[in-house]
């Protein structure tokens, strides 16, 4: 039912190009639970158990940044019992996986607001980020209580609070006010469970991203599925609005002149 650990001796697929930043909308835990005749809470637990295996696979492929959409600002409208179970999973994940992730060179970073969490859980999340802050094998952003519109609004508020003159505001400066400051823009967005929506996720960072959807539910999203997504990405021709040969990087917007 849940995918097996990544084999250490697995032969990796050779790819001509790899994304620098993969973002995943982890969808389908509830439908996986229904399919397997277990509770929704059990489905979310199965999804949480799959996270480390997915991180390990992307680390094996030397993808430097992985962002996981765990809980949106809109998910609070779900039944209270389900929300509480999801929040408890954060603590369980830290207890069970943190040390192994740290030993494997994973840097953990939170995106969104931790304010709704208990003081104890906030401290544990912050301690996990502090422990892993110098790791450099792969950076894993966990978007919990995150929304793309909220992120952009917060960036605008902070720019205003900092008194930045209007003529100094450009894309490069604006990006420094986002939760992904210092990280490359998203190259590839993967959504599991067959849905084809962005769901208010990384609205700024995905401007030039490639999209890949799979009908596979998140708990069953394994190394084979990851390789299919990476192979598909390697075949895409990314022109960033231009024509002719594919480009390696998106173009910079021209500076505004007075």
Short mmCIF file of N, CA and C in Angstrom, two decimals, residues 29-205:
data_model
loop_
_atom_site.label_atom_id
_atom_site.label_comp_id
_atom_site.label_asym_id
_atom_site.label_seq_id
_atom_site.Cartn_x
_atom_site.Cartn_y
_atom_site.Cartn_z
N UNK A 29 -4.46 12.19 -0.42
CA UNK A 29 -4.42 11.34 0.77
C UNK A 29 -5.80 10.79 1.12
N UNK A 30 -6.82 11.67 1.03
CA UNK A 30 -8.17 11.24 1.37
C UNK A 30 -8.71 10.20 0.41
N UNK A 31 -8.46 10.39 -0.87
CA UNK A 31 -8.94 9.42 -1.87
C UNK A 31 -8.16 8.11 -1.78
N UNK A 32 -6.88 8.21 -1.44
CA UNK A 32 -6.09 7.00 -1.20
C UNK A 32 -6.69 6.22 -0.03
N UNK A 33 -7.08 6.93 1.03
CA UNK A 33 -7.69 6.28 2.19
C UNK A 33 -8.99 5.58 1.81
N UNK A 34 -9.82 6.27 1.03
CA UNK A 34 -11.08 5.67 0.60
C UNK A 34 -10.82 4.43 -0.26
N UNK A 35 -9.86 4.51 -1.14
CA UNK A 35 -9.53 3.39 -2.02
C UNK A 35 -9.05 2.18 -1.21
N UNK A 36 -8.37 2.45 -0.10
CA UNK A 36 -7.81 1.38 0.72
C UNK A 36 -8.64 1.07 1.96
N UNK A 37 -9.85 1.64 2.04
CA UNK A 37 -10.79 1.35 3.12
C UNK A 37 -10.20 1.64 4.50
N UNK A 38 -9.53 2.79 4.61
CA UNK A 38 -9.02 3.24 5.90
C UNK A 38 -9.50 4.67 6.14
N UNK A 39 -9.27 5.20 7.32
CA UNK A 39 -9.73 6.55 7.65
C UNK A 39 -8.92 7.61 6.91
N UNK A 40 -9.48 8.82 6.82
CA UNK A 40 -8.74 9.93 6.21
C UNK A 40 -7.47 10.22 7.01
N UNK A 41 -7.56 10.09 8.34
CA UNK A 41 -6.37 10.32 9.16
C UNK A 41 -5.27 9.32 8.80
N UNK A 42 -5.67 8.07 8.54
CA UNK A 42 -4.69 7.06 8.12
C UNK A 42 -4.09 7.42 6.77
N UNK A 43 -4.91 8.00 5.90
CA UNK A 43 -4.40 8.45 4.61
C UNK A 43 -3.37 9.55 4.76
N UNK A 44 -3.63 10.49 5.66
CA UNK A 44 -2.66 11.56 5.90
C UNK A 44 -1.38 11.01 6.52
N UNK A 45 -1.50 10.01 7.40
CA UNK A 45 -0.30 9.40 7.97
C UNK A 45 0.54 8.72 6.88
N UNK A 46 -0.15 8.03 5.97
CA UNK A 46 0.57 7.38 4.86
C UNK A 46 1.27 8.42 4.00
N UNK A 47 0.60 9.55 3.78
CA UNK A 47 1.22 10.62 3.01
C UNK A 47 2.45 11.18 3.70
N UNK A 48 2.36 11.36 5.02
CA UNK A 48 3.51 11.88 5.77
C UNK A 48 4.68 10.91 5.73
N UNK A 49 4.38 9.60 5.79
CA UNK A 49 5.43 8.59 5.74
C UNK A 49 6.16 8.59 4.40
N UNK A 50 5.49 9.07 3.36
CA UNK A 50 6.09 9.07 2.03
C UNK A 50 7.04 10.26 1.82
N UNK A 51 6.94 11.28 2.67
CA UNK A 51 7.71 12.50 2.44
C UNK A 51 9.21 12.23 2.45
N UNK A 52 9.70 11.49 3.45
CA UNK A 52 11.15 11.26 3.52
C UNK A 52 11.64 10.51 2.29
N UNK A 53 10.88 9.53 1.82
CA UNK A 53 11.30 8.76 0.65
C UNK A 53 11.39 9.65 -0.59
N UNK A 54 10.43 10.57 -0.71
CA UNK A 54 10.45 11.50 -1.85
C UNK A 54 11.66 12.43 -1.74
N UNK A 55 11.92 12.94 -0.55
CA UNK A 55 13.09 13.80 -0.35
C UNK A 55 14.36 13.05 -0.72
N UNK A 56 14.49 11.80 -0.27
CA UNK A 56 15.68 11.01 -0.57
C UNK A 56 15.88 10.84 -2.07
N UNK A 57 14.78 10.63 -2.79
CA UNK A 57 14.89 10.41 -4.23
C UNK A 57 15.38 11.66 -4.94
N UNK A 58 14.80 12.81 -4.61
CA UNK A 58 15.25 14.05 -5.24
C UNK A 58 16.69 14.38 -4.85
N UNK A 59 17.07 14.05 -3.62
CA UNK A 59 18.46 14.26 -3.21
C UNK A 59 19.40 13.36 -4.01
N UNK A 60 18.99 12.12 -4.28
CA UNK A 60 19.81 11.22 -5.10
C UNK A 60 20.01 11.79 -6.50
N UNK A 61 18.99 12.47 -7.01
CA UNK A 61 19.09 13.08 -8.33
C UNK A 61 19.78 14.45 -8.29
N UNK A 62 20.20 14.87 -7.11
CA UNK A 62 20.92 16.13 -6.93
C UNK A 62 20.08 17.34 -7.36
N UNK A 63 18.78 17.26 -7.12
CA UNK A 63 17.91 18.43 -7.27
C UNK A 63 18.11 19.28 -6.02
N UNK A 64 18.57 20.52 -6.14
CA UNK A 64 18.98 21.27 -4.95
C UNK A 64 17.84 21.80 -4.08
N UNK A 65 16.65 22.03 -4.68
CA UNK A 65 15.55 22.62 -3.90
C UNK A 65 14.26 21.85 -4.18
N UNK A 66 13.57 21.50 -3.11
CA UNK A 66 12.27 20.83 -3.19
C UNK A 66 11.30 21.55 -2.27
N UNK A 67 10.15 21.95 -2.81
CA UNK A 67 9.12 22.61 -2.00
C UNK A 67 7.88 21.73 -1.97
N UNK A 68 7.39 21.45 -0.77
CA UNK A 68 6.23 20.58 -0.57
C UNK A 68 5.07 21.38 -0.02
N UNK A 69 3.93 21.34 -0.71
CA UNK A 69 2.73 22.06 -0.27
C UNK A 69 1.96 21.15 0.66
N UNK A 70 2.09 21.41 1.97
CA UNK A 70 1.51 20.53 2.98
C UNK A 70 0.13 20.97 3.45
N UNK A 71 -0.08 22.30 3.57
CA UNK A 71 -1.34 22.79 4.15
C UNK A 71 -1.49 24.25 3.73
N UNK A 72 -2.60 24.56 3.10
CA UNK A 72 -2.80 25.92 2.59
C UNK A 72 -3.56 26.77 3.60
N UNK A 73 -3.55 28.07 3.36
CA UNK A 73 -4.33 28.98 4.21
C UNK A 73 -5.82 28.72 4.08
N UNK A 74 -6.23 28.04 3.01
CA UNK A 74 -7.64 27.72 2.80
C UNK A 74 -8.04 26.40 3.47
N UNK A 75 -7.07 25.59 3.87
CA UNK A 75 -7.39 24.27 4.43
C UNK A 75 -7.99 24.32 5.83
N UNK A 76 -7.98 25.48 6.47
CA UNK A 76 -8.56 25.59 7.81
C UNK A 76 -10.06 25.35 7.81
N UNK A 77 -10.71 25.41 6.65
CA UNK A 77 -12.16 25.19 6.59
C UNK A 77 -12.50 23.70 6.64
N UNK A 78 -11.52 22.83 6.62
CA UNK A 78 -11.77 21.40 6.72
C UNK A 78 -12.28 21.06 8.12
N UNK A 79 -12.88 19.87 8.30
CA UNK A 79 -13.36 19.48 9.63
C UNK A 79 -12.27 19.59 10.68
N UNK A 80 -12.64 20.11 11.86
CA UNK A 80 -11.67 20.36 12.91
C UNK A 80 -10.86 19.11 13.27
N UNK A 81 -11.51 17.97 13.29
CA UNK A 81 -10.81 16.73 13.64
C UNK A 81 -9.69 16.45 12.64
N UNK A 82 -9.97 16.66 11.36
CA UNK A 82 -8.95 16.42 10.33
C UNK A 82 -7.81 17.42 10.44
N UNK A 83 -8.15 18.69 10.68
CA UNK A 83 -7.12 19.73 10.82
C UNK A 83 -6.21 19.41 12.00
N UNK A 84 -6.81 19.03 13.13
CA UNK A 84 -6.01 18.70 14.31
C UNK A 84 -5.08 17.52 14.04
N UNK A 85 -5.59 16.54 13.30
CA UNK A 85 -4.76 15.38 12.96
C UNK A 85 -3.57 15.79 12.09
N UNK A 86 -3.81 16.69 11.15
CA UNK A 86 -2.73 17.17 10.28
C UNK A 86 -1.68 17.92 11.08
N UNK A 87 -2.13 18.74 12.03
CA UNK A 87 -1.18 19.50 12.85
C UNK A 87 -0.35 18.56 13.72
N UNK A 88 -1.00 17.52 14.28
CA UNK A 88 -0.25 16.55 15.09
C UNK A 88 0.82 15.84 14.26
N UNK A 89 0.52 15.64 12.99
CA UNK A 89 1.49 14.97 12.12
C UNK A 89 2.80 15.74 12.00
N UNK A 90 2.72 17.07 12.14
CA UNK A 90 3.96 17.87 12.07
C UNK A 90 4.91 17.44 13.18
N UNK A 91 4.38 17.38 14.41
CA UNK A 91 5.21 16.96 15.53
C UNK A 91 5.71 15.54 15.38
N UNK A 92 4.84 14.64 14.93
CA UNK A 92 5.25 13.25 14.74
C UNK A 92 6.35 13.14 13.69
N UNK A 93 6.21 13.93 12.62
CA UNK A 93 7.22 13.89 11.55
C UNK A 93 8.57 14.37 12.08
N UNK A 94 8.56 15.46 12.85
CA UNK A 94 9.82 15.97 13.41
C UNK A 94 10.45 14.92 14.32
N UNK A 95 9.64 14.31 15.19
CA UNK A 95 10.16 13.31 16.12
C UNK A 95 10.76 12.11 15.39
N UNK A 96 10.09 11.67 14.33
CA UNK A 96 10.47 10.44 13.66
C UNK A 96 11.57 10.62 12.62
N UNK A 97 11.56 11.76 11.92
CA UNK A 97 12.40 11.89 10.73
C UNK A 97 13.55 12.90 10.84
N UNK A 98 13.47 13.82 11.79
CA UNK A 98 14.41 14.95 11.79
C UNK A 98 15.86 14.51 11.82
N UNK A 99 16.21 13.61 12.74
CA UNK A 99 17.62 13.24 12.88
C UNK A 99 18.16 12.60 11.61
N UNK A 100 17.37 11.72 10.99
CA UNK A 100 17.82 11.07 9.76
C UNK A 100 17.96 12.08 8.62
N UNK A 101 17.01 13.00 8.51
CA UNK A 101 17.11 14.03 7.48
C UNK A 101 18.35 14.89 7.69
N UNK A 102 18.61 15.23 8.94
CA UNK A 102 19.79 16.04 9.25
C UNK A 102 21.07 15.29 8.87
N UNK A 103 21.15 14.02 9.22
CA UNK A 103 22.34 13.23 8.89
C UNK A 103 22.51 13.08 7.38
N UNK A 104 21.41 13.15 6.64
CA UNK A 104 21.46 13.02 5.18
C UNK A 104 21.69 14.35 4.47
N UNK A 105 21.95 15.41 5.23
CA UNK A 105 22.30 16.69 4.62
C UNK A 105 21.13 17.52 4.14
N UNK A 106 19.95 17.28 4.72
CA UNK A 106 18.74 18.01 4.31
C UNK A 106 18.60 19.28 5.13
N UNK A 107 18.41 20.39 4.46
CA UNK A 107 18.11 21.67 5.12
C UNK A 107 16.61 21.90 5.07
N UNK A 108 15.99 22.06 6.22
CA UNK A 108 14.55 22.27 6.31
C UNK A 108 14.23 23.75 6.46
N UNK A 109 13.21 24.19 5.75
CA UNK A 109 12.79 25.59 5.81
C UNK A 109 11.27 25.63 5.76
N UNK A 110 10.67 26.48 6.58
CA UNK A 110 9.21 26.62 6.59
C UNK A 110 8.79 27.82 5.77
N UNK A 111 7.70 27.67 5.03
CA UNK A 111 7.08 28.77 4.28
C UNK A 111 5.66 28.95 4.79
N UNK A 112 5.27 30.21 4.99
CA UNK A 112 3.94 30.49 5.51
C UNK A 112 4.01 31.05 6.91
N UNK A 113 2.91 30.96 7.63
CA UNK A 113 2.84 31.50 8.99
C UNK A 113 2.68 30.38 10.01
N UNK A 114 3.50 30.42 11.05
CA UNK A 114 3.41 29.45 12.14
C UNK A 114 2.50 29.92 13.26
N UNK A 115 1.94 31.10 13.13
CA UNK A 115 1.17 31.71 14.23
C UNK A 115 0.05 30.82 14.78
N UNK A 116 -0.71 30.09 13.94
CA UNK A 116 -1.81 29.29 14.49
C UNK A 116 -1.36 28.08 15.31
N UNK A 117 -0.10 27.71 15.23
CA UNK A 117 0.38 26.53 15.95
C UNK A 117 0.63 26.85 17.42
N UNK A 118 0.65 25.83 18.24
CA UNK A 118 0.96 26.02 19.66
C UNK A 118 2.41 26.49 19.80
N UNK A 119 2.70 27.13 20.93
CA UNK A 119 4.06 27.62 21.16
C UNK A 119 5.06 26.47 21.13
N UNK A 120 4.68 25.33 21.69
CA UNK A 120 5.58 24.17 21.70
C UNK A 120 5.89 23.69 20.29
N UNK A 121 4.86 23.60 19.44
CA UNK A 121 5.08 23.11 18.08
C UNK A 121 5.86 24.13 17.25
N UNK A 122 5.57 25.42 17.46
CA UNK A 122 6.35 26.46 16.76
C UNK A 122 7.83 26.33 17.11
N UNK A 123 8.10 26.13 18.39
CA UNK A 123 9.49 26.01 18.83
C UNK A 123 10.17 24.79 18.20
N UNK A 124 9.44 23.70 18.08
CA UNK A 124 10.02 22.48 17.50
C UNK A 124 10.32 22.68 16.02
N UNK A 125 9.43 23.37 15.32
CA UNK A 125 9.68 23.66 13.90
C UNK A 125 10.91 24.56 13.77
N UNK A 126 10.97 25.60 14.59
CA UNK A 126 12.11 26.52 14.52
C UNK A 126 13.41 25.82 14.90
N UNK A 127 13.36 24.91 15.87
CA UNK A 127 14.55 24.16 16.25
C UNK A 127 15.01 23.24 15.12
N UNK A 128 14.05 22.67 14.38
CA UNK A 128 14.40 21.81 13.24
C UNK A 128 15.11 22.62 12.16
N UNK A 129 14.63 23.84 11.92
CA UNK A 129 15.28 24.70 10.93
C UNK A 129 16.66 25.12 11.40
N UNK A 130 16.79 25.42 12.68
CA UNK A 130 18.09 25.83 13.22
C UNK A 130 19.09 24.69 13.13
N UNK A 131 18.65 23.47 13.47
CA UNK A 131 19.54 22.31 13.44
C UNK A 131 20.09 22.05 12.05
N UNK A 132 19.24 22.24 11.03
CA UNK A 132 19.62 21.85 9.66
C UNK A 132 20.06 23.01 8.79
N UNK A 133 20.20 24.20 9.34
CA UNK A 133 20.40 25.40 8.53
C UNK A 133 21.68 25.38 7.71
N UNK A 134 22.70 24.64 8.15
CA UNK A 134 23.97 24.62 7.42
C UNK A 134 24.09 23.44 6.46
N UNK A 135 23.08 22.60 6.40
CA UNK A 135 23.11 21.46 5.47
C UNK A 135 22.94 21.95 4.04
N UNK A 136 23.60 21.30 3.11
CA UNK A 136 23.56 21.82 1.74
C UNK A 136 23.36 20.76 0.66
N UNK A 137 22.95 19.56 1.05
CA UNK A 137 22.69 18.54 0.02
C UNK A 137 21.40 18.86 -0.74
N UNK A 138 20.35 19.20 -0.01
CA UNK A 138 19.08 19.60 -0.60
C UNK A 138 18.34 20.48 0.39
N UNK A 139 17.72 21.55 -0.10
CA UNK A 139 16.87 22.40 0.72
C UNK A 139 15.42 21.98 0.50
N UNK A 140 14.71 21.71 1.59
CA UNK A 140 13.31 21.30 1.51
C UNK A 140 12.46 22.36 2.19
N UNK A 141 11.67 23.06 1.39
CA UNK A 141 10.71 24.03 1.92
C UNK A 141 9.40 23.31 2.20
N UNK A 142 8.90 23.44 3.41
CA UNK A 142 7.60 22.87 3.75
C UNK A 142 6.61 24.02 3.88
N UNK A 143 5.68 24.08 2.94
CA UNK A 143 4.68 25.16 2.93
C UNK A 143 3.49 24.72 3.76
N UNK A 144 3.41 25.23 4.99
CA UNK A 144 2.30 24.92 5.90
C UNK A 144 1.66 26.22 6.32
N UNK A 145 0.33 26.29 6.25
CA UNK A 145 -0.40 27.54 6.43
C UNK A 145 0.16 28.59 5.47
N UNK A 146 0.25 28.19 4.23
CA UNK A 146 0.84 29.02 3.18
C UNK A 146 -0.19 29.29 2.09
N UNK A 147 -0.13 30.51 1.54
CA UNK A 147 -0.91 30.86 0.36
C UNK A 147 -0.12 31.83 -0.49
N UNK A 148 -0.13 31.63 -1.79
CA UNK A 148 0.66 32.48 -2.68
C UNK A 148 0.24 33.93 -2.63
N UNK A 149 -1.06 34.19 -2.58
CA UNK A 149 -1.52 35.58 -2.50
C UNK A 149 -1.08 36.22 -1.19
N UNK A 150 -1.20 35.47 -0.10
CA UNK A 150 -0.78 35.99 1.20
C UNK A 150 0.71 36.32 1.18
N UNK A 151 1.52 35.46 0.57
CA UNK A 151 2.96 35.69 0.50
C UNK A 151 3.26 36.99 -0.25
N UNK A 152 2.58 37.22 -1.36
CA UNK A 152 2.80 38.44 -2.15
C UNK A 152 2.34 39.67 -1.38
N UNK A 153 1.18 39.58 -0.72
CA UNK A 153 0.70 40.71 0.08
C UNK A 153 1.67 41.05 1.21
N UNK A 154 2.19 40.02 1.88
CA UNK A 154 3.15 40.25 2.95
C UNK A 154 4.41 40.92 2.41
N UNK A 155 4.84 40.51 1.23
CA UNK A 155 6.02 41.13 0.62
C UNK A 155 5.78 42.61 0.35
N UNK A 156 4.60 42.94 -0.18
CA UNK A 156 4.26 44.34 -0.46
C UNK A 156 4.24 45.15 0.83
N UNK A 157 3.63 44.59 1.88
CA UNK A 157 3.57 45.30 3.17
C UNK A 157 4.97 45.59 3.70
N UNK A 158 5.86 44.60 3.62
CA UNK A 158 7.20 44.80 4.15
C UNK A 158 8.00 45.80 3.31
N UNK A 159 7.79 45.81 2.02
CA UNK A 159 8.46 46.80 1.17
C UNK A 159 8.02 48.21 1.56
N UNK A 160 6.72 48.37 1.80
CA UNK A 160 6.19 49.68 2.22
C UNK A 160 6.75 50.05 3.59
N UNK A 161 6.74 49.08 4.53
CA UNK A 161 7.25 49.35 5.87
C UNK A 161 8.73 49.74 5.84
N UNK A 162 9.48 49.17 4.91
CA UNK A 162 10.91 49.49 4.79
C UNK A 162 11.16 50.80 4.06
N UNK A 163 10.10 51.42 3.55
CA UNK A 163 10.24 52.71 2.88
C UNK A 163 11.04 52.65 1.59
N UNK A 164 10.93 51.55 0.87
CA UNK A 164 11.69 51.41 -0.38
C UNK A 164 11.11 52.35 -1.44
N UNK A 165 11.92 53.21 -2.05
CA UNK A 165 11.41 54.11 -3.10
C UNK A 165 10.86 53.31 -4.28
N UNK A 166 9.81 53.83 -4.89
CA UNK A 166 9.15 53.12 -5.99
C UNK A 166 10.10 52.81 -7.13
N UNK A 167 11.03 53.72 -7.42
CA UNK A 167 11.91 53.50 -8.56
C UNK A 167 13.00 52.45 -8.29
N UNK A 168 13.07 51.97 -7.06
CA UNK A 168 14.02 50.90 -6.74
C UNK A 168 13.38 49.52 -6.78
N UNK A 169 12.06 49.46 -6.89
CA UNK A 169 11.36 48.18 -6.84
C UNK A 169 11.38 47.51 -8.21
N UNK A 170 12.04 46.38 -8.29
CA UNK A 170 12.03 45.58 -9.51
C UNK A 170 11.85 44.11 -9.11
N UNK A 171 11.87 43.21 -10.07
CA UNK A 171 11.64 41.80 -9.78
C UNK A 171 12.69 41.24 -8.83
N UNK A 172 13.93 41.63 -9.03
CA UNK A 172 15.00 41.11 -8.19
C UNK A 172 14.82 41.53 -6.75
N UNK A 173 14.50 42.79 -6.51
CA UNK A 173 14.28 43.25 -5.14
C UNK A 173 13.04 42.60 -4.54
N UNK A 174 11.95 42.54 -5.32
CA UNK A 174 10.71 41.96 -4.81
C UNK A 174 10.93 40.52 -4.34
N UNK A 175 11.73 39.77 -5.10
CA UNK A 175 11.96 38.36 -4.77
C UNK A 175 12.65 38.20 -3.42
N UNK A 176 13.39 39.22 -2.98
CA UNK A 176 14.08 39.12 -1.68
C UNK A 176 13.10 39.22 -0.52
N UNK A 177 11.88 39.64 -0.77
CA UNK A 177 10.86 39.74 0.27
C UNK A 177 9.95 38.51 0.32
N UNK A 178 10.20 37.54 -0.52
CA UNK A 178 9.39 36.32 -0.54
C UNK A 178 10.00 35.25 0.36
N UNK A 179 9.22 34.23 0.68
CA UNK A 179 9.70 33.14 1.52
C UNK A 179 10.83 32.35 0.87
N UNK A 180 10.96 32.47 -0.43
CA UNK A 180 12.00 31.73 -1.17
C UNK A 180 13.22 32.59 -1.46
N UNK A 181 13.42 33.65 -0.71
CA UNK A 181 14.57 34.53 -0.92
C UNK A 181 15.87 33.72 -0.96
N UNK A 182 16.66 33.95 -2.00
CA UNK A 182 17.94 33.26 -2.13
C UNK A 182 17.87 31.93 -2.85
N UNK A 183 16.66 31.49 -3.21
CA UNK A 183 16.49 30.20 -3.89
C UNK A 183 16.10 30.43 -5.35
N UNK A 184 16.40 29.49 -6.23
CA UNK A 184 15.99 29.65 -7.63
C UNK A 184 14.48 29.55 -7.78
N UNK A 185 13.95 30.19 -8.82
CA UNK A 185 12.53 30.05 -9.12
C UNK A 185 12.21 28.60 -9.43
N UNK A 186 10.95 28.25 -9.29
CA UNK A 186 10.51 26.88 -9.53
C UNK A 186 10.60 26.53 -11.02
N UNK A 187 11.22 25.41 -11.33
CA UNK A 187 11.31 24.92 -12.70
C UNK A 187 10.17 23.96 -13.03
N UNK A 188 9.79 23.15 -12.05
CA UNK A 188 8.84 22.07 -12.28
C UNK A 188 7.85 21.99 -11.13
N UNK A 189 6.56 22.03 -11.47
CA UNK A 189 5.49 21.83 -10.49
C UNK A 189 4.85 20.48 -10.77
N UNK A 190 4.81 19.63 -9.76
CA UNK A 190 4.17 18.32 -9.87
C UNK A 190 2.93 18.32 -8.99
N UNK A 191 1.82 17.85 -9.54
CA UNK A 191 0.62 17.68 -8.73
C UNK A 191 0.14 16.24 -8.84
N UNK A 192 -0.05 15.60 -7.70
CA UNK A 192 -0.53 14.24 -7.68
C UNK A 192 -2.06 14.21 -7.67
N UNK A 193 -2.61 13.03 -7.87
CA UNK A 193 -4.05 12.76 -7.79
C UNK A 193 -4.85 13.32 -8.96
N UNK A 194 -4.18 13.72 -10.03
CA UNK A 194 -4.87 14.04 -11.26
C UNK A 194 -5.49 15.41 -11.39
N UNK A 195 -5.41 16.23 -10.33
CA UNK A 195 -5.99 17.57 -10.42
C UNK A 195 -5.09 18.47 -11.27
N UNK A 196 -5.69 19.49 -11.86
CA UNK A 196 -4.94 20.40 -12.73
C UNK A 196 -5.16 21.85 -12.31
N UNK A 197 -4.92 22.10 -11.03
CA UNK A 197 -5.05 23.45 -10.47
C UNK A 197 -3.76 23.81 -9.75
N UNK A 198 -3.46 25.10 -9.71
CA UNK A 198 -2.30 25.58 -8.97
C UNK A 198 -2.61 25.79 -7.49
N UNK A 199 -3.88 26.04 -7.17
CA UNK A 199 -4.33 26.13 -5.79
C UNK A 199 -3.57 27.15 -4.95
N UNK A 200 -3.31 28.33 -5.54
CA UNK A 200 -2.71 29.44 -4.78
C UNK A 200 -1.32 29.09 -4.26
N UNK A 201 -0.56 28.37 -5.06
CA UNK A 201 0.76 27.87 -4.65
C UNK A 201 1.86 28.53 -5.46
N UNK A 202 2.79 29.20 -4.79
CA UNK A 202 3.98 29.78 -5.42
C UNK A 202 3.62 30.59 -6.67
N UNK A 203 2.70 31.52 -6.52
CA UNK A 203 2.19 32.26 -7.67
C UNK A 203 3.28 33.07 -8.36
N UNK A 204 4.19 33.65 -7.60
CA UNK A 204 5.28 34.43 -8.18
C UNK A 204 6.36 33.52 -8.76
N UNK A 205 6.74 32.52 -7.99
CA UNK A 205 7.90 31.70 -8.32
C UNK A 205 7.67 30.77 -9.51
#
